[in-house]
Short mmCIF file of C-alpha atoms in Angstrom, two decimals:
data_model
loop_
_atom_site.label_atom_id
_atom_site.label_comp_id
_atom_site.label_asym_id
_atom_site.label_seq_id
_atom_site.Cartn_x
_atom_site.Cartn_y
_atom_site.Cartn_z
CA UNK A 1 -17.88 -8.34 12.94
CA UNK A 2 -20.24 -5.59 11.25
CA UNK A 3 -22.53 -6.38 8.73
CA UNK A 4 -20.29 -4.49 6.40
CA UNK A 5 -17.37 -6.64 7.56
CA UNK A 6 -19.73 -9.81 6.84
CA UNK A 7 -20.58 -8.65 3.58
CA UNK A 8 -16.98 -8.20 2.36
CA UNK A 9 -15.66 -11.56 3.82
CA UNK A 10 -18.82 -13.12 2.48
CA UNK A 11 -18.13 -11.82 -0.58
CA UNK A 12 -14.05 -12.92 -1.12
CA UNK A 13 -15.30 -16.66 -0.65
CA UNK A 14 -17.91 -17.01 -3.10
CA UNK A 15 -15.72 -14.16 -5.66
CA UNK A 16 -12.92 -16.74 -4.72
CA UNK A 17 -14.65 -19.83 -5.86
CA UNK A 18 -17.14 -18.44 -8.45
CA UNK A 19 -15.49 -15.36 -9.47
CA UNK A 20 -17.05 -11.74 -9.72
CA UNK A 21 -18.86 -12.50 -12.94
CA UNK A 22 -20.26 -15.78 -11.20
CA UNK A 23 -21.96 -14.45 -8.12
CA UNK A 24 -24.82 -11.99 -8.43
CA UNK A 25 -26.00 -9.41 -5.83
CA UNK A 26 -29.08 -11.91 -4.93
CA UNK A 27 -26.68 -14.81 -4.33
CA UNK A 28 -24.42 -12.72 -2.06
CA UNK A 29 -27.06 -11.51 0.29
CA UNK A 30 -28.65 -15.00 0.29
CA UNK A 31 -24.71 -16.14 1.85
CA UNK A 32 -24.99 -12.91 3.82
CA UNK A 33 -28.58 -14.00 5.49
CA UNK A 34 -30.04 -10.67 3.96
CA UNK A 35 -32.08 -9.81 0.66
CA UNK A 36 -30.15 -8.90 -2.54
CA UNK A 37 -31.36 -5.55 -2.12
CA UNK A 38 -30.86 -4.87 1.27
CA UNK A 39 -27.20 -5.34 0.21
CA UNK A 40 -27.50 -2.19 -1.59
CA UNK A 41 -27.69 -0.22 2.47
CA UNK A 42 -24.28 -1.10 2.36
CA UNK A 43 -22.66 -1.45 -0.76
CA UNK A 44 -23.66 0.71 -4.00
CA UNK A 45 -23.30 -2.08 -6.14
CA UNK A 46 -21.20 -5.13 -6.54
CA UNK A 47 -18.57 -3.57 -7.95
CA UNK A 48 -18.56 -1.30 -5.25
CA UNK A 49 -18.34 -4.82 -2.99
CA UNK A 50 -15.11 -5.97 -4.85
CA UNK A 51 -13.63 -2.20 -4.65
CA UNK A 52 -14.05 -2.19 -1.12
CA UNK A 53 -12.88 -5.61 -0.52
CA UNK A 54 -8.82 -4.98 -2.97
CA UNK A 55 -8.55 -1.41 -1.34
CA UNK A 56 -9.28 -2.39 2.22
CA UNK A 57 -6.12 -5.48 2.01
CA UNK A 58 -4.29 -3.40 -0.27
CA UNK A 59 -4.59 -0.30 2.86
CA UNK A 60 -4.31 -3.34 5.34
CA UNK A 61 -1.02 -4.86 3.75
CA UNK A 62 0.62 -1.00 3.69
CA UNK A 63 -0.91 -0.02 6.64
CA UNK A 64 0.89 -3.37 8.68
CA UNK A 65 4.14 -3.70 6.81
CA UNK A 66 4.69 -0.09 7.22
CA UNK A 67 4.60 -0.61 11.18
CA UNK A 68 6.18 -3.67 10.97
CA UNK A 69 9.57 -2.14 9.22
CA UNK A 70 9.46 0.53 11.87
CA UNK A 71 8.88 -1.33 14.61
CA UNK A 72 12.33 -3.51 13.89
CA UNK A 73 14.38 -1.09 14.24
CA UNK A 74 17.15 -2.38 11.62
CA UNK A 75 17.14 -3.46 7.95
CA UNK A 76 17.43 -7.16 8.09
CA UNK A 77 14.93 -7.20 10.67
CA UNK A 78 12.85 -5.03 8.65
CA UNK A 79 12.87 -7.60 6.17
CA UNK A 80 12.16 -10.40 8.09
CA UNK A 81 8.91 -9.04 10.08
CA UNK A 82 7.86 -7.88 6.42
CA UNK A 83 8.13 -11.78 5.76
CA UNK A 84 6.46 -12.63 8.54
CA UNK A 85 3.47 -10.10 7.68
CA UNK A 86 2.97 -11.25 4.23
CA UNK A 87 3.16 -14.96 5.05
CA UNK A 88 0.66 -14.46 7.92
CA UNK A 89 -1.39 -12.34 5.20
CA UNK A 90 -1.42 -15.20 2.47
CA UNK A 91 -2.19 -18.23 4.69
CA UNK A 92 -4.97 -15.93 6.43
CA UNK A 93 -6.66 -14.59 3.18
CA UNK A 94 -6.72 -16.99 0.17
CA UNK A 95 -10.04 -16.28 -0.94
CA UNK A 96 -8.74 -12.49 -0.96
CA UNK A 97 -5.40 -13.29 -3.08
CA UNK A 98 -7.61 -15.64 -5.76
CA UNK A 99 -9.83 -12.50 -6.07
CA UNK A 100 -7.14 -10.17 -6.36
CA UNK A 101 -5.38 -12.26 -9.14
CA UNK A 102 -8.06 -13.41 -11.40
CA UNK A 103 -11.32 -10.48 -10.89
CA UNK A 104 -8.24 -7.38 -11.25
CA UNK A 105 -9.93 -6.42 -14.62
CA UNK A 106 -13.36 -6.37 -12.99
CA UNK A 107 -11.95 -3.73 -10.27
CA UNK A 108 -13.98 -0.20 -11.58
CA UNK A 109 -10.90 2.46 -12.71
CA UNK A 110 -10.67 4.64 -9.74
CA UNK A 111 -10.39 1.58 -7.70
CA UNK A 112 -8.09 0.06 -9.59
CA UNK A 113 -5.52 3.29 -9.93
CA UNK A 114 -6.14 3.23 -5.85
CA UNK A 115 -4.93 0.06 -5.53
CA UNK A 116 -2.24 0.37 -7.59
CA UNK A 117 -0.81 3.40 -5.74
CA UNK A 118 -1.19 1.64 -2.12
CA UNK A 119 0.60 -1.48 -3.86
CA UNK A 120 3.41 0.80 -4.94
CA UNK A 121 3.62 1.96 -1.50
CA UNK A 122 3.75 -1.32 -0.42
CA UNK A 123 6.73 -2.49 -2.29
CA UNK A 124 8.64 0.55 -1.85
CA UNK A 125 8.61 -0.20 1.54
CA UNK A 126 10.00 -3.48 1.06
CA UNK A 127 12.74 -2.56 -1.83
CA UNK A 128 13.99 0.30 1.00
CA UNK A 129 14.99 -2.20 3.83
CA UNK A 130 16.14 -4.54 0.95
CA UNK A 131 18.48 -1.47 -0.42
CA UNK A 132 19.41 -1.29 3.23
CA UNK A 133 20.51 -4.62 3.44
CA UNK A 134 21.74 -4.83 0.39
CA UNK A 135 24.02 -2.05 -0.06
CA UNK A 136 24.58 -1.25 -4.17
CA UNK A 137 21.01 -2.96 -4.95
CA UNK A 138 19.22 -0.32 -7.14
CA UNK A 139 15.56 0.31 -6.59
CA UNK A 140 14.25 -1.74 -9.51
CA UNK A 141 16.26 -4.53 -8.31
CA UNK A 142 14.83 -4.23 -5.38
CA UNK A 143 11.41 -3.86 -6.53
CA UNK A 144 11.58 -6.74 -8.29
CA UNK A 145 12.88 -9.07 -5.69
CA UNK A 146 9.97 -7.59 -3.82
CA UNK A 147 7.39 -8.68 -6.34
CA UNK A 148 9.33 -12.16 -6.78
CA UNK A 149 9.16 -12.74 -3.29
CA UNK A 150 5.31 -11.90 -3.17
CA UNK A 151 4.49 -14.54 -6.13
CA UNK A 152 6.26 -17.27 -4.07
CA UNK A 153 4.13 -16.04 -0.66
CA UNK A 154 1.06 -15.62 -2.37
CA UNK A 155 0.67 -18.41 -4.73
CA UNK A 156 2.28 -21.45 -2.88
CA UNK A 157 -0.56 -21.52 0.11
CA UNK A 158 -3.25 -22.45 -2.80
CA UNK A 159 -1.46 -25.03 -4.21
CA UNK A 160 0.11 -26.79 -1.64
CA UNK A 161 -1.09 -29.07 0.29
CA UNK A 162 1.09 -28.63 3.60
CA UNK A 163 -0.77 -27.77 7.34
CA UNK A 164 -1.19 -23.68 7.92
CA UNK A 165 2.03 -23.50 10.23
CA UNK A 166 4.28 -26.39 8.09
CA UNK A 167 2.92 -23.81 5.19
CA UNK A 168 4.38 -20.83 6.82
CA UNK A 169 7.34 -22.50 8.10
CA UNK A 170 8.25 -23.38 4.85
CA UNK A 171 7.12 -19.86 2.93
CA UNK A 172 9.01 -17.95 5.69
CA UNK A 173 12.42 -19.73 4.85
CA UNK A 174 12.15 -19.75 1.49
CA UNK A 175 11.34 -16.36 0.95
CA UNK A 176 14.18 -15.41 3.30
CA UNK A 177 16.37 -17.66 1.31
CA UNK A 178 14.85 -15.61 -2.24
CA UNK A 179 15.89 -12.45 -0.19
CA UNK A 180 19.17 -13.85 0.39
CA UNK A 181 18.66 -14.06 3.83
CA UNK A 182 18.52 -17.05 4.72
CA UNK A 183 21.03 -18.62 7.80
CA UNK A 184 23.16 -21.52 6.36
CA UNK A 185 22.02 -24.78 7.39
CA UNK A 186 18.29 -24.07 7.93
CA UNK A 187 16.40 -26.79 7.64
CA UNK A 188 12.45 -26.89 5.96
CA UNK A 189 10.46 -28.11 9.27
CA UNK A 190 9.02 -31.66 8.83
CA UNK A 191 6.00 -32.59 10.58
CA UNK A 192 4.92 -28.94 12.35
CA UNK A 193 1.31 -29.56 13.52
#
């Protein structure tokens, strides 16, 4: 991992459990194992730290779901890996989601219109294998069930109290099942270690 790398994961924790406003340039280079300052070789400033961190997932999350609807090869499968992408996404990077929810207003313009765009992006490629799928669903329809589908993802894994795979298990099928695409009789898996 670069130092750059360190810095932003560094960063998403104590944003995550402090928030922006709580953690100052000195206290992220003391978690980085640098000086305050020599943060600044890196990083402009801190808000340049928390634009960094929202576009880089926001690129990430496009970037990987874009490849992951191609790679399928059909609609419903399309869907699914998307699933599978965002659930893997959530359980992997809490700290990242927290920041993204509750430091959004702290996210400098330019960064913020960026991020918007890529998220945009994002769901349109989601509401185009759900339009697939679902043949008469109009594209705010499926926008929306997009965006409905990434509350449940992204909020459940802070909340709950389930193991990482029971966790996924669980957000996988009922995502699927909010996508109407779930198989009848699935069960929710009990016990996954």
């Amino acid at each position: 991992m670069s130092r750059r790398e360190q810095i932003l994961a560094t960063a998403a924790e104590l944003f995550a459990k402090r928030g922006f406003h709580g953690v100052s340039v000195a206290d992220l280079g003391a978690a980085c194992g640098i000086s305050g300052p020599a943060l600044y070789k890196h990083f402009a400033s801190k808000d340049a730290v928390l634009a960094a961190m929202l576009v880089s997932i926001s690129e990430q999350l496009l970037a990987v779901g874009r490849e992951r609807a191609r790679a399928a090869g059909e609609p419903r499968a399309a869907v699914v890996a998307l699933v599978d992408w965002h659930v893997d996404f959530a359980l992997r990077h809490r700290p990242l989601i927290v920041v993204q929810d509750r430091d959004w207003e702290s996210l400098p313009g330019q960064a913020r219109e960026q991020v918007r765009a890529l998220q945009r992006e994002y769901v349109d490629v989601w509401a185009t294998e759900l339009q697939a799928v679902h043949l008469g669903l109009d594209l705010e329809q499926a926008r929306a069930m997009a965006h409905a589908t990434f509350g449940l993802i992204n909020s459940t894994p802070h909340s709950a109290l389930l193991p990482d795979p029971a966790m996924g298990a669980l957000l996988h099928q009922m995502a699927l099942g909010a996508l109407g695409l779930q198989t009848a009789g699935a069960q929710v898996p009990q016990n996954v270690t």
